[in-house]
Short mmCIF file of C-alpha atoms in Angstrom, two decimals:
data_model
loop_
_atom_site.label_atom_id
_atom_site.label_comp_id
_atom_site.label_asym_id
_atom_site.label_seq_id
_atom_site.Cartn_x
_atom_site.Cartn_y
_atom_site.Cartn_z
CA MET D 262 19.64 151.57 217.09
CA MET D 263 16.82 153.34 219.05
CA GLY D 264 16.40 157.27 219.11
CA SER D 265 17.34 158.77 222.21
CA ALA D 266 13.88 160.87 222.36
CA PHE D 267 10.95 158.71 223.02
CA GLY D 268 7.53 158.67 224.30
CA TRP D 269 4.71 155.87 224.37
CA VAL D 270 1.72 154.78 222.71
CA ILE D 271 -1.19 153.83 225.05
CA GLN D 272 -3.80 151.39 223.71
CA ILE D 273 -7.23 151.70 224.43
CA TYR D 274 -8.92 148.29 224.25
CA PRO D 275 -12.10 147.73 222.69
CA ASP D 276 -13.94 146.88 225.86
CA GLU D 277 -13.18 150.26 227.59
CA SER D 278 -15.57 153.13 227.18
CA LEU D 279 -14.15 156.55 225.69
CA SER D 280 -17.35 158.23 227.13
CA ALA D 281 -16.26 157.35 230.58
CA GLY D 282 -13.44 159.88 230.60
CA ILE D 283 -10.96 160.00 227.81
CA ARG D 284 -11.42 163.70 227.14
CA GLU D 285 -9.19 167.06 227.05
CA GLY D 286 -7.71 167.71 230.63
CA SER D 287 -8.80 164.23 231.96
CA VAL D 288 -6.10 162.28 234.01
CA LEU D 289 -6.34 158.53 233.17
CA ALA D 290 -5.18 155.67 235.26
CA TRP D 291 -3.68 152.87 233.27
CA ASP D 292 -3.20 150.03 235.88
CA ASP D 293 -1.87 147.58 233.56
CA ALA D 294 0.60 149.85 231.80
CA ARG D 295 4.37 149.11 232.70
CA ALA D 296 5.78 151.68 234.96
CA ASN D 297 9.39 150.86 234.09
CA GLY D 298 10.97 153.55 231.92
CA LYS D 299 8.11 156.00 232.25
CA ARG D 300 9.29 159.33 233.26
CA ALA D 301 6.74 162.37 234.29
CA GLY D 302 6.44 164.63 231.19
CA GLN D 303 6.87 162.01 228.64
CA ARG D 304 4.54 162.24 225.73
CA VAL D 305 1.97 159.67 224.75
CA LEU D 306 -0.25 159.06 222.00
CA PHE D 307 -3.71 157.28 222.47
CA LEU D 308 -4.47 154.64 219.90
CA ARG D 309 -7.81 153.06 220.09
CA THR D 310 -7.61 149.07 218.89
CA GLY D 311 -10.16 146.87 217.59
CA PRO D 312 -12.59 145.86 216.41
CA GLY D 313 -11.65 147.05 213.10
CA PRO D 314 -8.75 149.14 212.13
CA PRO D 315 -6.96 151.21 214.99
CA VAL D 316 -7.44 154.91 215.36
CA TRP D 317 -5.47 157.60 216.76
CA TRP D 318 -7.56 159.05 219.66
CA GLY D 319 -5.64 161.84 221.18
CA TYR D 320 -2.26 162.85 222.68
CA GLY D 321 -1.13 163.72 226.32
CA ARG D 322 1.62 163.38 228.84
CA VAL D 323 2.71 161.15 231.64
CA LEU D 324 1.94 162.52 235.04
CA PRO D 325 4.14 161.82 238.21
CA GLN D 326 3.57 159.11 240.60
CA GLU D 327 4.47 158.46 243.95
CA GLU D 328 7.17 155.64 244.18
CA ARG D 329 4.78 153.55 246.46
CA TRP D 330 2.15 153.47 243.78
CA ARG D 331 4.42 152.80 240.50
CA VAL D 332 3.61 148.98 240.78
CA HIS D 333 -0.17 150.15 240.00
CA GLY D 334 0.67 151.45 236.47
CA ILE D 335 0.91 155.00 235.03
CA ARG D 336 -1.22 158.16 235.20
CA THR D 337 -1.47 160.38 232.05
CA VAL D 338 -3.32 163.51 231.13
CA CYS D 339 -5.10 163.80 228.15
CA GLU D 340 -4.01 167.14 226.17
CA ALA D 341 -6.15 167.11 223.22
CA ILE D 342 -8.61 164.59 221.38
CA PHE D 343 -8.41 164.38 217.37
CA HIS D 344 -11.85 165.29 215.99
CA PRO D 345 -12.62 162.97 214.21
CA PRO D 346 -10.28 160.24 215.31
CA LEU D 347 -7.30 159.33 213.06
CA ARG D 348 -7.90 156.10 211.24
CA THR D 349 -4.03 154.60 211.22
CA VAL D 350 -2.13 154.73 207.79
CA THR D 351 0.68 152.27 207.65
CA THR D 352 1.79 152.59 204.03
CA ALA D 353 1.53 155.61 201.56
CA GLY D 354 -2.26 155.74 200.67
CA ALA D 355 -2.98 152.58 202.39
CA HIS D 356 -4.79 151.18 205.31
CA PRO D 357 -3.61 148.50 207.64
CA LEU D 358 -2.92 145.16 206.24
CA ALA D 359 -5.71 142.43 206.68
CA PRO D 360 -4.47 138.84 208.00
CA GLY D 361 -3.19 136.97 204.85
CA GLU D 362 -2.69 140.35 202.91
CA ASP D 363 0.43 140.68 200.99
CA THR D 364 2.84 142.32 203.03
CA ARG D 365 5.49 143.27 200.37
CA ARG D 366 3.87 146.79 200.01
CA ALA D 367 4.76 147.48 203.87
CA THR D 368 8.24 148.44 203.67
CA LEU D 369 8.82 150.55 206.70
CA THR D 370 11.45 149.76 209.23
CA TRP D 371 10.36 150.25 212.88
CA ASP D 372 12.70 150.50 216.02
CA ASN D 373 9.73 149.13 217.92
CA ARG D 374 8.50 146.22 215.71
CA ALA D 375 5.42 145.77 218.30
CA LEU D 376 4.39 149.05 217.12
CA GLY D 377 4.44 148.01 213.72
CA ALA D 378 2.40 144.90 214.20
CA THR D 379 -0.11 146.78 216.31
CA LEU D 380 -0.59 149.26 213.37
CA GLY D 381 -1.42 146.52 211.00
CA LEU D 382 1.76 145.41 209.21
CA ALA D 383 1.59 141.63 209.80
CA HIS D 384 4.74 140.57 208.99
CA TYR D 385 6.24 142.19 211.95
CA GLN D 386 4.03 140.13 214.30
CA GLU D 387 6.07 136.87 214.13
CA ARG D 388 9.41 138.61 215.33
CA THR D 389 7.84 140.91 218.07
CA PRO D 390 9.49 140.11 221.65
CA TYR D 391 7.25 138.33 223.89
CA LEU D 392 6.73 141.00 226.28
CA GLU D 393 5.42 143.35 223.89
CA ILE D 394 2.74 141.30 222.61
CA GLY D 395 -0.52 142.66 223.76
CA ALA D 396 1.05 145.44 226.05
CA ARG D 397 -1.07 148.26 226.83
CA ASP D 398 2.08 150.71 226.51
CA LEU D 399 4.42 150.62 223.49
CA ARG D 400 7.70 152.45 223.18
CA LEU D 401 7.53 155.33 220.44
CA THR D 402 10.83 156.42 219.38
CA GLY D 403 11.44 159.57 217.42
CA ARG D 404 12.34 157.72 214.04
CA ASP D 405 9.02 155.80 214.53
CA LEU D 406 6.95 158.94 215.01
CA ARG D 407 8.56 160.68 211.85
CA GLN D 408 7.56 157.49 209.75
CA ILE D 409 3.86 157.69 211.24
CA GLN D 410 3.88 161.48 210.68
CA LEU D 411 4.96 161.13 206.82
CA LEU D 412 2.04 158.71 206.36
CA GLN D 413 -0.54 160.48 208.75
CA PRO D 414 0.11 164.27 208.27
CA GLY D 415 -2.68 164.75 210.65
CA LEU D 416 -0.35 164.01 213.73
CA SER D 417 2.30 166.42 212.71
CA ALA D 418 1.49 168.82 215.61
CA PHE D 419 2.66 165.68 218.06
CA SER D 420 6.00 165.92 219.07
CA LEU D 421 8.06 164.10 221.72
CA ALA D 422 9.32 167.24 223.07
#
């Protein structure tokens, strides 16, 4: 069962310029993120995806949005940037799996399997729900965050509170 405390992982796609505004204090509009389930103040981690392994870029919070604009995605504020960005680590001491690589070494269990797949655990991809595949925003439960922090101590300062 999913934990009651949760936040979000917002993906920054390869074709988006990071120099165009993802810095501390900046307000970011994610027009293609789903508004459902988002509440003002919820925590977000920014994950830069492809090409190459994903990296944790920074973190922030969901901002309030007028009801009439909710169909146009969400807005967040960036509170901190990781210097340098943190390359994702999906198993103890290992980096994300390449397609076709042996997945037996990836033993973590995720509340949100789409998050496991996005981080490079290939064996989660075939069981990922359709709506989560390629989604801009991925739910981050407390249990998933604890697993990520065990593997990546650089994220230990981030909390869902």
